[in-house]
PDB file of C-alpha atoms in Angstrom:
ATOM      1  CA  UNK M   1       0.035   0.020  -0.080  1.00 85.00           C
ATOM      2  CA  UNK M   2       1.430   3.262  -0.908  1.00 89.00           C
ATOM      3  CA  UNK M   3       2.281   5.847   1.833  1.00 93.00           C
ATOM      4  CA  UNK M   4       3.002   9.387   1.497  1.00 96.00           C
ATOM      5  CA  UNK M   5       4.952  11.312   3.953  1.00 96.00           C
ATOM      6  CA  UNK M   6       5.636  15.083   4.157  1.00 96.00           C
ATOM      7  CA  UNK M   7       8.305  16.800   6.230  1.00 91.00           C
ATOM      8  CA  UNK M   8       8.152  19.224   8.035  1.00 92.00           C
ATOM      9  CA  UNK M   9       4.613  19.285   9.313  1.00 94.00           C
ATOM     10  CA  UNK M  10       4.985  23.104   9.679  1.00 96.00           C
ATOM     11  CA  UNK M  11       7.175  25.770   8.618  1.00 95.00           C
ATOM     12  CA  UNK M  12       7.467  29.458   9.408  1.00 96.00           C
ATOM     13  CA  UNK M  13       9.809  31.699   7.228  1.00 96.00           C
ATOM     14  CA  UNK M  14      10.315  35.288   6.758  1.00 97.00           C
ATOM     15  CA  UNK M  15       9.122  37.020   3.503  1.00 97.00           C
ATOM     16  CA  UNK M  16      11.599  36.824   0.737  1.00 97.00           C
ATOM     17  CA  UNK M  17      13.153  33.370   1.757  1.00 97.00           C
ATOM     18  CA  UNK M  18      13.415  30.518  -0.526  1.00 97.00           C
ATOM     19  CA  UNK M  19      12.038  27.103   0.731  1.00 95.00           C
ATOM     20  CA  UNK M  20      11.827  23.575   0.171  1.00 96.00           C
ATOM     21  CA  UNK M  21       8.863  21.129   0.929  1.00 96.00           C
ATOM     22  CA  UNK M  22       9.702  17.474   1.163  1.00 97.00           C
ATOM     23  CA  UNK M  23       7.488  14.560   0.076  1.00 97.00           C
ATOM     24  CA  UNK M  24       8.323  10.832   0.090  1.00 97.00           C
ATOM     25  CA  UNK M  25       6.565   7.838  -0.930  1.00 96.00           C
ATOM     26  CA  UNK M  26       7.028   4.187  -0.469  1.00 95.00           C
ATOM     27  CA  UNK M  27       5.939   2.583  -3.745  1.00 90.00           C
ATOM     28  CA  UNK M  28       7.824   3.984  -6.766  1.00 88.00           C
ATOM     29  CA  UNK M  29       5.150   2.600  -9.150  1.00 88.00           C
ATOM     30  CA  UNK M  30       3.470   5.836  -9.581  1.00 89.00           C
ATOM     31  CA  UNK M  31       1.977   7.569 -12.521  1.00 86.00           C
ATOM     32  CA  UNK M  32       2.321  10.990 -11.452  1.00 89.00           C
ATOM     33  CA  UNK M  33       3.011  13.197  -8.489  1.00 93.00           C
ATOM     34  CA  UNK M  34       0.863  16.263  -7.900  1.00 94.00           C
ATOM     35  CA  UNK M  35       1.347  19.183  -5.480  1.00 97.00           C
ATOM     36  CA  UNK M  36      -1.781  20.961  -4.045  1.00 96.00           C
ATOM     37  CA  UNK M  37      -2.262  24.013  -2.159  1.00 97.00           C
ATOM     38  CA  UNK M  38      -5.078  24.082   0.490  1.00 95.00           C
ATOM     39  CA  UNK M  39      -6.119  27.299   2.209  1.00 93.00           C
ATOM     40  CA  UNK M  40      -8.285  27.255   5.428  1.00 86.00           C
ATOM     41  CA  UNK M  41     -11.882  26.017   4.879  1.00 80.00           C
ATOM     42  CA  UNK M  42     -11.300  25.632   0.918  1.00 83.00           C
ATOM     43  CA  UNK M  43     -10.686  22.826  -1.262  1.00 86.00           C
ATOM     44  CA  UNK M  44      -7.570  21.870  -3.095  1.00 92.00           C
ATOM     45  CA  UNK M  45      -5.769  23.944  -5.794  1.00 93.00           C
ATOM     46  CA  UNK M  46      -3.547  22.161  -8.141  1.00 92.00           C
ATOM     47  CA  UNK M  47      -0.158  23.579  -8.425  1.00 96.00           C
ATOM     48  CA  UNK M  48       2.047  21.299 -10.357  1.00 95.00           C
ATOM     49  CA  UNK M  49       1.676  17.767 -11.911  1.00 92.00           C
ATOM     50  CA  UNK M  50       4.771  15.863 -12.713  1.00 92.00           C
ATOM     51  CA  UNK M  51       4.550  12.859 -14.955  1.00 89.00           C
ATOM     52  CA  UNK M  52       6.265   9.805 -13.996  1.00 89.00           C
ATOM     53  CA  UNK M  53       8.472   9.981 -16.958  1.00 90.00           C
ATOM     54  CA  UNK M  54       9.424  13.760 -15.900  1.00 92.00           C
ATOM     55  CA  UNK M  55      12.067  14.858 -13.504  1.00 95.00           C
ATOM     56  CA  UNK M  56      10.441  18.428 -12.794  1.00 95.00           C
ATOM     57  CA  UNK M  57       7.995  20.997 -13.471  1.00 95.00           C
ATOM     58  CA  UNK M  58       8.075  24.741 -13.267  1.00 96.00           C
ATOM     59  CA  UNK M  59       5.248  27.393 -12.787  1.00 95.00           C
ATOM     60  CA  UNK M  60       6.302  30.934 -11.964  1.00 97.00           C
ATOM     61  CA  UNK M  61       8.159  30.859  -8.472  1.00 97.00           C
ATOM     62  CA  UNK M  62       7.388  27.203  -7.986  1.00 97.00           C
ATOM     63  CA  UNK M  63       9.515  24.217  -9.004  1.00 98.00           C
ATOM     64  CA  UNK M  64       8.822  20.656  -8.307  1.00 97.00           C
ATOM     65  CA  UNK M  65      11.087  17.777  -8.761  1.00 97.00           C
ATOM     66  CA  UNK M  66      10.606  14.018  -8.800  1.00 97.00           C
ATOM     67  CA  UNK M  67      12.838  11.094  -8.203  1.00 95.00           C
ATOM     68  CA  UNK M  68      11.015   8.064  -8.451  1.00 92.00           C
ATOM     69  CA  UNK M  69      13.823   5.708  -7.604  1.00 92.00           C
ATOM     70  CA  UNK M  70      14.489   7.208  -4.248  1.00 94.00           C
ATOM     71  CA  UNK M  71      10.692   7.798  -3.580  1.00 95.00           C
ATOM     72  CA  UNK M  72      11.203  11.718  -3.291  1.00 96.00           C
ATOM     73  CA  UNK M  73       9.655  14.812  -4.559  1.00 97.00           C
ATOM     74  CA  UNK M  74      10.307  18.403  -3.431  1.00 97.00           C
ATOM     75  CA  UNK M  75       8.442  21.588  -4.047  1.00 97.00           C
ATOM     76  CA  UNK M  76      10.688  24.776  -4.201  1.00 97.00           C
ATOM     77  CA  UNK M  77       9.234  28.043  -3.466  1.00 97.00           C
ATOM     78  CA  UNK M  78      11.302  31.031  -4.518  1.00 98.00           C
ATOM     79  CA  UNK M  79      11.015  34.524  -2.785  1.00 97.00           C
ATOM     80  CA  UNK M  80       8.138  33.508  -0.717  1.00 97.00           C
ATOM     81  CA  UNK M  81       5.322  36.025   0.053  1.00 97.00           C
ATOM     82  CA  UNK M  82       2.596  36.119   2.747  1.00 96.00           C
ATOM     83  CA  UNK M  83       0.267  35.194   0.190  1.00 96.00           C
ATOM     84  CA  UNK M  84       1.940  31.771   0.028  1.00 97.00           C
ATOM     85  CA  UNK M  85       0.744  30.878   3.477  1.00 97.00           C
ATOM     86  CA  UNK M  86      -1.481  27.666   3.173  1.00 97.00           C
ATOM     87  CA  UNK M  87      -1.011  24.020   3.607  1.00 97.00           C
ATOM     88  CA  UNK M  88       0.805  22.194   0.816  1.00 98.00           C
ATOM     89  CA  UNK M  89      -0.227  18.819  -0.130  1.00 97.00           C
ATOM     90  CA  UNK M  90       1.647  16.294  -2.216  1.00 97.00           C
ATOM     91  CA  UNK M  91      -0.191  13.292  -3.516  1.00 96.00           C
ATOM     92  CA  UNK M  92       1.020  10.220  -5.630  1.00 94.00           C
ATOM     93  CA  UNK M  93      -1.130   8.837  -8.462  1.00 89.00           C
ATOM     94  CA  UNK M  94      -1.263   5.228  -8.086  1.00 82.00           C
ATOM     95  CA  UNK M  95      -2.687   2.369 -10.232  1.00 69.00           C
ATOM     96  CA  UNK M  96      -6.464   2.236 -10.626  1.00 68.00           C
ATOM     97  CA  UNK M  97      -9.010   0.281 -12.733  1.00 67.00           C
ATOM     98  CA  UNK M  98     -10.166   2.389 -15.648  1.00 66.00           C
ATOM     99  CA  UNK M  99      -8.046   5.141 -17.115  1.00 66.00           C
ATOM    100  CA  UNK M 100      -7.455   7.564 -14.404  1.00 73.00           C
ATOM    101  CA  UNK M 101      -5.029   7.179 -11.279  1.00 80.00           C
ATOM    102  CA  UNK M 102      -6.253   7.799  -7.740  1.00 86.00           C
ATOM    103  CA  UNK M 103      -4.359   9.903  -5.449  1.00 92.00           C
ATOM    104  CA  UNK M 104      -2.683   8.915  -2.258  1.00 94.00           C
ATOM    105  CA  UNK M 105      -1.990  12.000  -0.134  1.00 96.00           C
ATOM    106  CA  UNK M 106       0.474  13.168   2.538  1.00 96.00           C
ATOM    107  CA  UNK M 107      -0.644  14.941   5.813  1.00 94.00           C
ATOM    108  CA  UNK M 108       0.504  18.295   4.394  1.00 96.00           C
ATOM    109  CA  UNK M 109       3.057  20.977   5.263  1.00 97.00           C
ATOM    110  CA  UNK M 110       1.563  24.101   6.852  1.00 96.00           C
ATOM    111  CA  UNK M 111       3.602  27.055   5.807  1.00 97.00           C
ATOM    112  CA  UNK M 112       3.415  30.592   7.151  1.00 97.00           C
ATOM    113  CA  UNK M 113       5.321  33.361   5.507  1.00 97.00           C
ATOM    114  CA  UNK M 114       5.812  36.312   7.917  1.00 96.00           C
ATOM    115  CA  UNK M 115       6.205  39.945   7.208  1.00 91.00           C
TER     116      UNK M 115
ATOM    117  CA  UNK G   1     -19.296  25.347 -15.331  1.00 52.00           C
ATOM    118  CA  UNK G   2     -16.049  26.981 -14.616  1.00 80.00           C
ATOM    119  CA  UNK G   3     -15.011  24.431 -11.781  1.00 92.00           C
ATOM    120  CA  UNK G   4     -16.080  21.768  -9.679  1.00 95.00           C
ATOM    121  CA  UNK G   5     -18.929  22.563  -7.339  1.00 96.00           C
ATOM    122  CA  UNK G   6     -20.443  20.894  -4.364  1.00 97.00           C
ATOM    123  CA  UNK G   7     -23.404  21.294  -2.225  1.00 96.00           C
ATOM    124  CA  UNK G   8     -24.303  21.881   0.530  1.00 97.00           C
ATOM    125  CA  UNK G   9     -21.076  23.341   1.804  1.00 96.00           C
ATOM    126  CA  UNK G  10     -21.873  22.513   5.179  1.00 97.00           C
ATOM    127  CA  UNK G  11     -24.106  19.955   6.800  1.00 97.00           C
ATOM    128  CA  UNK G  12     -25.028  19.307  10.426  1.00 98.00           C
ATOM    129  CA  UNK G  13     -26.609  15.835  11.007  1.00 97.00           C
ATOM    130  CA  UNK G  14     -27.922  14.281  14.059  1.00 97.00           C
ATOM    131  CA  UNK G  15     -26.344  10.589  14.656  1.00 97.00           C
ATOM    132  CA  UNK G  16     -28.435   8.110  12.833  1.00 97.00           C
ATOM    133  CA  UNK G  17     -29.725  10.533   9.945  1.00 97.00           C
ATOM    134  CA  UNK G  18     -29.089   9.822   6.293  1.00 98.00           C
ATOM    135  CA  UNK G  19     -27.250  12.617   4.233  1.00 98.00           C
ATOM    136  CA  UNK G  20     -26.607  13.228   0.561  1.00 98.00           C
ATOM    137  CA  UNK G  21     -23.810  15.293  -0.522  1.00 98.00           C
ATOM    138  CA  UNK G  22     -23.777  16.466  -4.271  1.00 98.00           C
ATOM    139  CA  UNK G  23     -20.993  16.923  -6.692  1.00 98.00           C
ATOM    140  CA  UNK G  24     -21.124  18.880 -10.025  1.00 97.00           C
ATOM    141  CA  UNK G  25     -17.952  18.189 -11.984  1.00 97.00           C
ATOM    142  CA  UNK G  26     -16.233  20.301 -14.757  1.00 95.00           C
ATOM    143  CA  UNK G  27     -18.394  19.822 -17.720  1.00 94.00           C
ATOM    144  CA  UNK G  28     -17.382  17.176 -20.012  1.00 91.00           C
ATOM    145  CA  UNK G  29     -15.055  15.532 -17.460  1.00 92.00           C
ATOM    146  CA  UNK G  30     -15.089  11.738 -17.751  1.00 91.00           C
ATOM    147  CA  UNK G  31     -13.559  10.885 -14.287  1.00 91.00           C
ATOM    148  CA  UNK G  32     -15.017  11.723 -10.966  1.00 94.00           C
ATOM    149  CA  UNK G  33     -13.295  10.931  -7.534  1.00 95.00           C
ATOM    150  CA  UNK G  34     -14.673  11.237  -3.992  1.00 97.00           C
ATOM    151  CA  UNK G  35     -12.294  11.612  -0.967  1.00 97.00           C
ATOM    152  CA  UNK G  36     -12.653  12.213   2.629  1.00 97.00           C
ATOM    153  CA  UNK G  37     -10.606  14.635   4.627  1.00 96.00           C
ATOM    154  CA  UNK G  38     -10.446  14.307   8.482  1.00 94.00           C
ATOM    155  CA  UNK G  39      -9.361  17.321  10.404  1.00 91.00           C
ATOM    156  CA  UNK G  40      -5.597  17.534  10.136  1.00 88.00           C
ATOM    157  CA  UNK G  41      -5.195  14.969   7.646  1.00 92.00           C
ATOM    158  CA  UNK G  42      -4.627  14.670   3.868  1.00 93.00           C
ATOM    159  CA  UNK G  43      -7.593  13.278   1.771  1.00 95.00           C
ATOM    160  CA  UNK G  44      -8.204   9.821   1.503  1.00 96.00           C
ATOM    161  CA  UNK G  45      -9.626   7.951  -1.538  1.00 95.00           C
ATOM    162  CA  UNK G  46     -13.196   6.865  -1.385  1.00 96.00           C
ATOM    163  CA  UNK G  47     -14.466   6.152  -4.907  1.00 95.00           C
ATOM    164  CA  UNK G  48     -13.963   6.650  -8.418  1.00 93.00           C
ATOM    165  CA  UNK G  49     -16.357   6.850 -11.447  1.00 93.00           C
ATOM    166  CA  UNK G  50     -15.398   6.770 -15.130  1.00 91.00           C
ATOM    167  CA  UNK G  51     -18.649   8.186 -16.789  1.00 93.00           C
ATOM    168  CA  UNK G  52     -21.371   6.479 -15.312  1.00 95.00           C
ATOM    169  CA  UNK G  53     -19.460   3.371 -14.220  1.00 93.00           C
ATOM    170  CA  UNK G  54     -18.070   3.091 -10.551  1.00 94.00           C
ATOM    171  CA  UNK G  55     -14.975   1.260 -11.143  1.00 91.00           C
ATOM    172  CA  UNK G  56     -13.394   1.475  -7.787  1.00 91.00           C
ATOM    173  CA  UNK G  57     -15.025   1.651  -4.435  1.00 92.00           C
ATOM    174  CA  UNK G  58     -12.271   0.272  -2.514  1.00 91.00           C
ATOM    175  CA  UNK G  59     -12.037   3.366  -0.234  1.00 93.00           C
ATOM    176  CA  UNK G  60     -15.658   3.367   1.095  1.00 96.00           C
ATOM    177  CA  UNK G  61     -15.503   2.780   4.967  1.00 94.00           C
ATOM    178  CA  UNK G  62     -18.542   0.780   5.345  1.00 94.00           C
ATOM    179  CA  UNK G  63     -21.580  -0.169   3.641  1.00 95.00           C
ATOM    180  CA  UNK G  64     -23.387   2.796   4.971  1.00 97.00           C
ATOM    181  CA  UNK G  65     -21.774   4.725   2.200  1.00 98.00           C
ATOM    182  CA  UNK G  66     -23.004   4.639  -1.288  1.00 97.00           C
ATOM    183  CA  UNK G  67     -22.249   6.785  -4.285  1.00 98.00           C
ATOM    184  CA  UNK G  68     -23.664   7.003  -7.869  1.00 97.00           C
ATOM    185  CA  UNK G  69     -23.495   8.906 -10.992  1.00 97.00           C
ATOM    186  CA  UNK G  70     -26.299   7.733 -13.034  1.00 95.00           C
ATOM    187  CA  UNK G  71     -25.872  10.166 -16.090  1.00 93.00           C
ATOM    188  CA  UNK G  72     -22.078  10.403 -16.131  1.00 91.00           C
ATOM    189  CA  UNK G  73     -22.205  13.944 -14.824  1.00 95.00           C
ATOM    190  CA  UNK G  74     -23.435  14.948 -11.373  1.00 97.00           C
ATOM    191  CA  UNK G  75     -22.591  12.487  -8.429  1.00 98.00           C
ATOM    192  CA  UNK G  76     -24.105  12.071  -5.205  1.00 98.00           C
ATOM    193  CA  UNK G  77     -22.417  10.623  -2.180  1.00 98.00           C
ATOM    194  CA  UNK G  78     -25.004   9.145   0.338  1.00 98.00           C
ATOM    195  CA  UNK G  79     -24.223   8.311   3.977  1.00 98.00           C
ATOM    196  CA  UNK G  80     -26.959   6.343   5.697  1.00 98.00           C
ATOM    197  CA  UNK G  81     -27.201   6.280   9.464  1.00 97.00           C
ATOM    198  CA  UNK G  82     -24.395   8.745  10.149  1.00 97.00           C
ATOM    199  CA  UNK G  83     -22.056   8.087  12.804  1.00 97.00           C
ATOM    200  CA  UNK G  84     -19.850  10.716  14.703  1.00 96.00           C
ATOM    201  CA  UNK G  85     -16.631   9.162  13.028  1.00 96.00           C
ATOM    202  CA  UNK G  86     -18.301  10.457   9.571  1.00 97.00           C
ATOM    203  CA  UNK G  87     -17.607  13.916  10.511  1.00 97.00           C
ATOM    204  CA  UNK G  88     -15.147  15.113   8.012  1.00 97.00           C
ATOM    205  CA  UNK G  89     -14.874  17.255   4.759  1.00 96.00           C
ATOM    206  CA  UNK G  90     -16.023  15.237   1.625  1.00 98.00           C
ATOM    207  CA  UNK G  91     -14.224  16.224  -1.348  1.00 97.00           C
ATOM    208  CA  UNK G  92     -15.037  15.888  -4.976  1.00 97.00           C
ATOM    209  CA  UNK G  93     -12.459  15.990  -7.916  1.00 95.00           C
ATOM    210  CA  UNK G  94     -12.801  15.492 -11.694  1.00 93.00           C
ATOM    211  CA  UNK G  95     -10.437  14.995 -14.502  1.00 90.00           C
ATOM    212  CA  UNK G  96     -11.003  15.177 -18.161  1.00 86.00           C
ATOM    213  CA  UNK G  97      -9.927  11.817 -19.103  1.00 76.00           C
ATOM    214  CA  UNK G  98      -7.830  13.021 -22.002  1.00 68.00           C
ATOM    215  CA  UNK G  99      -4.268  12.360 -20.572  1.00 63.00           C
ATOM    216  CA  UNK G 100      -5.421   9.144 -18.934  1.00 62.00           C
ATOM    217  CA  UNK G 101      -3.732   8.281 -15.797  1.00 58.00           C
ATOM    218  CA  UNK G 102      -1.487  11.434 -15.860  1.00 63.00           C
ATOM    219  CA  UNK G 103      -4.641  13.589 -15.747  1.00 79.00           C
ATOM    220  CA  UNK G 104      -4.785  16.796 -13.378  1.00 84.00           C
ATOM    221  CA  UNK G 105      -7.522  16.399 -10.727  1.00 88.00           C
ATOM    222  CA  UNK G 106      -9.492  19.465 -10.085  1.00 91.00           C
ATOM    223  CA  UNK G 107     -11.259  19.681  -6.781  1.00 93.00           C
ATOM    224  CA  UNK G 108     -14.384  21.216  -5.431  1.00 95.00           C
ATOM    225  CA  UNK G 109     -14.596  23.206  -2.246  1.00 94.00           C
ATOM    226  CA  UNK G 110     -15.872  20.378  -0.218  1.00 96.00           C
ATOM    227  CA  UNK G 111     -18.787  19.709   2.123  1.00 97.00           C
ATOM    228  CA  UNK G 112     -17.993  19.893   5.850  1.00 96.00           C
ATOM    229  CA  UNK G 113     -20.059  17.325   7.503  1.00 98.00           C
ATOM    230  CA  UNK G 114     -20.656  17.419  11.261  1.00 97.00           C
ATOM    231  CA  UNK G 115     -22.448  14.552  12.968  1.00 97.00           C
ATOM    232  CA  UNK G 116     -23.727  15.289  16.363  1.00 96.00           C
TER     233      UNK G 116
END
């Protein structure tokens, strides 16, 4: 059974700092790795999706990497802003019947960016 | 619609009551997922539909949980005889099906269920 772990559970950084969030998974047989953002009381917003054949994806100040062999993914946030404060979840797309993968989530990293 | 919508956003039920939670996926999306998120935890998979077919219901915690998607669009998650441990946020997600297993899943805002 796939298990996903995120470290650290919480992180507080001053505005402008670069930071890295870590995600590890136990089964390397994944189809994709997706990073989400969740604001309090809200649903999940997809940030980046890395296909299993890819090594990284970038969107603006965000860069996500994937190393299937070691079971790790990282989300790099450059020049953090107070608006980046949220919980960040990673999810591994695992085998499923049909044509879509189902997601196994970590418990998230709660990020606070202070002024 | 522009995104995945869910209703109601909040539901309070007395223990033993039946509840029905609705999900409207993005128009044309083939795949639909239900997840359950307990407080302080990541979402956990409940069930998956491809069009109207329920292909995976391995995550449903008990036979009190039932999901349907009769016309391949709107889906309903029903919980019978609710228990306090059913209190959670229920999230619905959809994906287009165009990229197969590498599809991005788009999530709705969730329904927060509180069972008293």
